[in-house]
Amino acid sequence: MSIRNSIADNIVTVLQNATDPQFVFVSRAPIDPGQLSNAQYPCVYVETLDETREDDTMGVASSTTQRQSILNVGVNCYVRTSIEMMDVTRNNVIERVEEVLDADRTRGGVAWDTQLTTVSVENDVESTIGLVKLNIQVLYKYTTGEA
């Protein structure tokens, strides 16, 4: 399995085990909030996005190269609540995601660091459905041919 997939799978597992709030549905497949029942909220869609790679060392052994990568992972969190509680509910989800990801910044030992770098709120889903898009940056190193 690629390191990218290992990182995404780790994030999915960590979010599935989160509590307060507990994510009812966590997926690597896109979520259509219009197709979900009220019982499936809050839910999360995790996807690997763009990545920046660069050489860390060259010619380590047998013409291999150690590379460093910064992988962006999108964590899209959907919540369903009243209009009056929407901001509070979204803020609780943001805090919970950051806390559970910070518990092991190595993503199970395959990464060097994990950081929540961007929070984006979308208000145009539906009046009682909120979407928070989180960008998670994961720094990892690999040897060419192993990523």
PDB file of C-alpha atoms in Angstrom:
ATOM      1  CA  MET A   1       0.000   0.000   0.000  1.00  0.00           C
ATOM      2  CA  SER A   2       1.269   3.484  -0.792  1.00  0.00           C
ATOM      3  CA  ILE A   3       2.195   5.865   1.993  1.00  0.00           C
ATOM      4  CA  ARG A   4      -0.516   8.245   0.722  1.00  0.00           C
ATOM      5  CA  ASN A   5      -3.145   5.530   1.231  1.00  0.00           C
ATOM      6  CA  SER A   6      -1.716   4.565   4.618  1.00  0.00           C
ATOM      7  CA  ILE A   7      -2.003   8.178   5.764  1.00  0.00           C
ATOM      8  CA  ALA A   8      -5.595   8.521   4.510  1.00  0.00           C
ATOM      9  CA  ASP A   9      -6.595   5.169   6.048  1.00  0.00           C
ATOM     10  CA  ASN A  10      -5.092   6.223   9.376  1.00  0.00           C
ATOM     11  CA  ILE A  11      -7.047   9.484   9.340  1.00  0.00           C
ATOM     12  CA  VAL A  12     -10.271   7.587   8.570  1.00  0.00           C
ATOM     13  CA  THR A  13      -9.636   5.140  11.436  1.00  0.00           C
ATOM     14  CA  VAL A  14      -8.806   7.910  13.905  1.00  0.00           C
ATOM     15  CA  LEU A  15     -11.958   9.840  12.978  1.00  0.00           C
ATOM     16  CA  GLN A  16     -14.116   6.698  13.217  1.00  0.00           C
ATOM     17  CA  ASN A  17     -12.892   6.278  16.796  1.00  0.00           C
ATOM     18  CA  ALA A  18     -13.455   9.921  17.796  1.00  0.00           C
ATOM     19  CA  THR A  19     -16.043  10.834  20.408  1.00  0.00           C
ATOM     20  CA  ASP A  20     -17.787  14.021  21.509  1.00  0.00           C
ATOM     21  CA  PRO A  21     -18.852  14.479  18.802  1.00  0.00           C
ATOM     22  CA  GLN A  22     -18.687  10.981  17.399  1.00  0.00           C
ATOM     23  CA  PHE A  23     -18.655  10.813  13.615  1.00  0.00           C
ATOM     24  CA  VAL A  24     -21.416   8.443  12.569  1.00  0.00           C
ATOM     25  CA  PHE A  25     -20.232   8.007   8.994  1.00  0.00           C
ATOM     26  CA  VAL A  26     -16.608   8.356   7.794  1.00  0.00           C
ATOM     27  CA  SER A  27     -15.784   7.636   4.162  1.00  0.00           C
ATOM     28  CA  ARG A  28     -13.126   8.011   1.483  1.00  0.00           C
ATOM     29  CA  ALA A  29     -15.902   8.180  -1.111  1.00  0.00           C
ATOM     30  CA  PRO A  30     -17.633  11.523  -1.765  1.00  0.00           C
ATOM     31  CA  ILE A  31     -20.706  12.194   0.353  1.00  0.00           C
ATOM     32  CA  ASP A  32     -23.979  13.562  -0.981  1.00  0.00           C
ATOM     33  CA  PRO A  33     -25.599  15.146   2.092  1.00  0.00           C
ATOM     34  CA  GLY A  34     -28.993  15.019   0.391  1.00  0.00           C
ATOM     35  CA  GLN A  35     -28.813  11.205   0.385  1.00  0.00           C
ATOM     36  CA  LEU A  36     -28.102  10.849   4.115  1.00  0.00           C
ATOM     37  CA  SER A  37     -30.560  10.318   6.915  1.00  0.00           C
ATOM     38  CA  ASN A  38     -30.465  12.524  10.017  1.00  0.00           C
ATOM     39  CA  ALA A  39     -28.952   9.566  11.921  1.00  0.00           C
ATOM     40  CA  GLN A  40     -25.823   9.634   9.706  1.00  0.00           C
ATOM     41  CA  TYR A  41     -24.642  13.060  10.911  1.00  0.00           C
ATOM     42  CA  PRO A  42     -22.049  14.240  11.692  1.00  0.00           C
ATOM     43  CA  CYS A  43     -20.173  12.610   8.833  1.00  0.00           C
ATOM     44  CA  VAL A  44     -16.770  13.025   7.225  1.00  0.00           C
ATOM     45  CA  TYR A  45     -15.318  12.583   3.746  1.00  0.00           C
ATOM     46  CA  VAL A  46     -11.521  12.144   3.646  1.00  0.00           C
ATOM     47  CA  GLU A  47      -9.567  12.546   0.390  1.00  0.00           C
ATOM     48  CA  THR A  48      -5.900  12.852  -0.493  1.00  0.00           C
ATOM     49  CA  LEU A  49      -5.272  16.023  -2.473  1.00  0.00           C
ATOM     50  CA  ASP A  50      -2.204  17.668  -3.959  1.00  0.00           C
ATOM     51  CA  GLU A  51       1.301  16.979  -2.796  1.00  0.00           C
ATOM     52  CA  THR A  52       4.669  18.718  -2.971  1.00  0.00           C
ATOM     53  CA  ARG A  53       7.702  16.461  -3.269  1.00  0.00           C
ATOM     54  CA  GLU A  54      11.406  17.254  -3.243  1.00  0.00           C
ATOM     55  CA  ASP A  55      14.692  15.432  -2.907  1.00  0.00           C
ATOM     56  CA  ASP A  56      15.978  15.197   0.644  1.00  0.00           C
ATOM     57  CA  THR A  57      19.188  13.327  -0.162  1.00  0.00           C
ATOM     58  CA  MET A  58      20.530  11.984  -3.407  1.00  0.00           C
ATOM     59  CA  GLY A  59      22.420   8.779  -4.115  1.00  0.00           C
ATOM     60  CA  VAL A  60      21.901   7.220  -0.675  1.00  0.00           C
ATOM     61  CA  ALA A  61      22.459   3.628  -1.810  1.00  0.00           C
ATOM     62  CA  SER A  62      22.373   2.073  -5.274  1.00  0.00           C
ATOM     63  CA  SER A  63      21.202   5.301  -6.919  1.00  0.00           C
ATOM     64  CA  THR A  64      18.160   5.653  -4.681  1.00  0.00           C
ATOM     65  CA  THR A  65      16.919   9.005  -3.516  1.00  0.00           C
ATOM     66  CA  GLN A  66      15.414   9.962  -0.181  1.00  0.00           C
ATOM     67  CA  ARG A  67      12.473  12.295  -0.821  1.00  0.00           C
ATOM     68  CA  GLN A  68      10.375  14.523   1.390  1.00  0.00           C
ATOM     69  CA  SER A  69       6.707  15.148   0.732  1.00  0.00           C
ATOM     70  CA  ILE A  70       3.993  17.437   2.039  1.00  0.00           C
ATOM     71  CA  LEU A  71       0.642  15.780   1.384  1.00  0.00           C
ATOM     72  CA  ASN A  72      -2.587  17.760   1.658  1.00  0.00           C
ATOM     73  CA  VAL A  73      -5.533  15.752   2.905  1.00  0.00           C
ATOM     74  CA  GLY A  74      -9.037  17.168   2.677  1.00  0.00           C
ATOM     75  CA  VAL A  75     -11.332  16.400   5.593  1.00  0.00           C
ATOM     76  CA  ASN A  76     -14.864  17.510   4.747  1.00  0.00           C
ATOM     77  CA  CYS A  77     -17.151  17.470   7.781  1.00  0.00           C
ATOM     78  CA  TYR A  78     -20.925  17.656   7.424  1.00  0.00           C
ATOM     79  CA  VAL A  79     -23.109  18.487  10.411  1.00  0.00           C
ATOM     80  CA  ARG A  80     -26.867  18.715  10.760  1.00  0.00           C
ATOM     81  CA  THR A  81     -28.374  20.943  13.425  1.00  0.00           C
ATOM     82  CA  SER A  82     -30.633  23.938  13.917  1.00  0.00           C
ATOM     83  CA  ILE A  83     -29.709  27.262  12.370  1.00  0.00           C
ATOM     84  CA  GLU A  84     -29.164  28.676  15.864  1.00  0.00           C
ATOM     85  CA  MET A  85     -26.643  25.966  16.800  1.00  0.00           C
ATOM     86  CA  MET A  86     -24.832  25.702  13.440  1.00  0.00           C
ATOM     87  CA  ASP A  87     -21.779  27.778  14.386  1.00  0.00           C
ATOM     88  CA  VAL A  88     -21.353  26.006  17.733  1.00  0.00           C
ATOM     89  CA  THR A  89     -21.705  22.562  16.128  1.00  0.00           C
ATOM     90  CA  ARG A  90     -19.187  23.340  13.382  1.00  0.00           C
ATOM     91  CA  ASN A  91     -16.699  24.709  15.922  1.00  0.00           C
ATOM     92  CA  ASN A  92     -17.024  21.556  18.032  1.00  0.00           C
ATOM     93  CA  VAL A  93     -16.305  19.387  14.991  1.00  0.00           C
ATOM     94  CA  ILE A  94     -13.232  21.435  14.057  1.00  0.00           C
ATOM     95  CA  GLU A  95     -11.874  21.156  17.587  1.00  0.00           C
ATOM     96  CA  ARG A  96     -12.528  17.406  17.761  1.00  0.00           C
ATOM     97  CA  VAL A  97     -10.820  16.676  14.413  1.00  0.00           C
ATOM     98  CA  GLU A  98      -7.748  18.669  15.401  1.00  0.00           C
ATOM     99  CA  GLU A  99      -7.543  16.989  18.812  1.00  0.00           C
ATOM    100  CA  VAL A 100      -7.779  13.427  17.491  1.00  0.00           C
ATOM    101  CA  LEU A 101      -5.272  14.068  14.694  1.00  0.00           C
ATOM    102  CA  ASP A 102      -2.838  15.680  17.139  1.00  0.00           C
ATOM    103  CA  ALA A 103      -2.897  12.567  19.360  1.00  0.00           C
ATOM    104  CA  ASP A 104      -0.566  10.832  16.862  1.00  0.00           C
ATOM    105  CA  ARG A 105       1.023  13.247  14.425  1.00  0.00           C
ATOM    106  CA  THR A 106       3.036  10.378  12.871  1.00  0.00           C
ATOM    107  CA  ARG A 107      -0.114   8.751  11.416  1.00  0.00           C
ATOM    108  CA  GLY A 108       0.790   5.392  12.846  1.00  0.00           C
ATOM    109  CA  GLY A 109       4.515   5.805  12.272  1.00  0.00           C
ATOM    110  CA  VAL A 110       4.499   6.555   8.511  1.00  0.00           C
ATOM    111  CA  ALA A 111       4.716  10.355   8.761  1.00  0.00           C
ATOM    112  CA  TRP A 112       6.923  12.910  10.458  1.00  0.00           C
ATOM    113  CA  ASP A 113       4.252  15.473  11.277  1.00  0.00           C
ATOM    114  CA  THR A 114       0.566  16.301  10.810  1.00  0.00           C
ATOM    115  CA  GLN A 115      -0.985  19.760  11.049  1.00  0.00           C
ATOM    116  CA  LEU A 116      -4.386  21.299  10.477  1.00  0.00           C
ATOM    117  CA  THR A 117      -3.520  24.281   8.264  1.00  0.00           C
ATOM    118  CA  THR A 118      -6.791  25.644   6.861  1.00  0.00           C
ATOM    119  CA  VAL A 119     -10.420  25.761   7.966  1.00  0.00           C
ATOM    120  CA  SER A 120     -13.068  26.773   5.454  1.00  0.00           C
ATOM    121  CA  VAL A 121     -16.792  27.056   6.228  1.00  0.00           C
ATOM    122  CA  GLU A 122     -19.476  26.696   3.564  1.00  0.00           C
ATOM    123  CA  ASN A 123     -22.944  27.967   4.325  1.00  0.00           C
ATOM    124  CA  ASP A 124     -24.650  27.095   1.046  1.00  0.00           C
ATOM    125  CA  VAL A 125     -25.323  23.371   1.530  1.00  0.00           C
ATOM    126  CA  GLU A 126     -28.716  23.667   3.236  1.00  0.00           C
ATOM    127  CA  SER A 127     -29.966  25.797   6.130  1.00  0.00           C
ATOM    128  CA  THR A 128     -29.688  22.906   8.623  1.00  0.00           C
ATOM    129  CA  ILE A 129     -26.612  21.232   7.079  1.00  0.00           C
ATOM    130  CA  GLY A 130     -23.201  22.764   7.595  1.00  0.00           C
ATOM    131  CA  LEU A 131     -19.959  21.907   5.829  1.00  0.00           C
ATOM    132  CA  VAL A 132     -16.498  22.514   7.210  1.00  0.00           C
ATOM    133  CA  LYS A 133     -13.537  21.828   4.926  1.00  0.00           C
ATOM    134  CA  LEU A 134     -10.291  21.168   6.756  1.00  0.00           C
ATOM    135  CA  ASN A 135      -6.911  20.976   5.057  1.00  0.00           C
ATOM    136  CA  ILE A 136      -4.506  18.674   6.831  1.00  0.00           C
ATOM    137  CA  GLN A 137      -0.823  18.773   5.835  1.00  0.00           C
ATOM    138  CA  VAL A 138       1.155  15.607   6.431  1.00  0.00           C
ATOM    139  CA  LEU A 139       4.948  15.616   6.123  1.00  0.00           C
ATOM    140  CA  TYR A 140       6.513  12.265   5.297  1.00  0.00           C
ATOM    141  CA  LYS A 141       9.749  10.925   3.828  1.00  0.00           C
ATOM    142  CA  TYR A 142      10.268   7.962   1.574  1.00  0.00           C
ATOM    143  CA  THR A 143      12.858   6.339  -0.626  1.00  0.00           C
ATOM    144  CA  THR A 144      12.137   6.350  -4.362  1.00  0.00           C
ATOM    145  CA  GLY A 145      10.330   3.193  -5.341  1.00  0.00           C
ATOM    146  CA  GLU A 146       8.659   2.892  -1.914  1.00  0.00           C
ATOM    147  CA  ALA A 147       5.983   5.647  -1.994  1.00  0.00           C
TER     148      ALA A 147
END
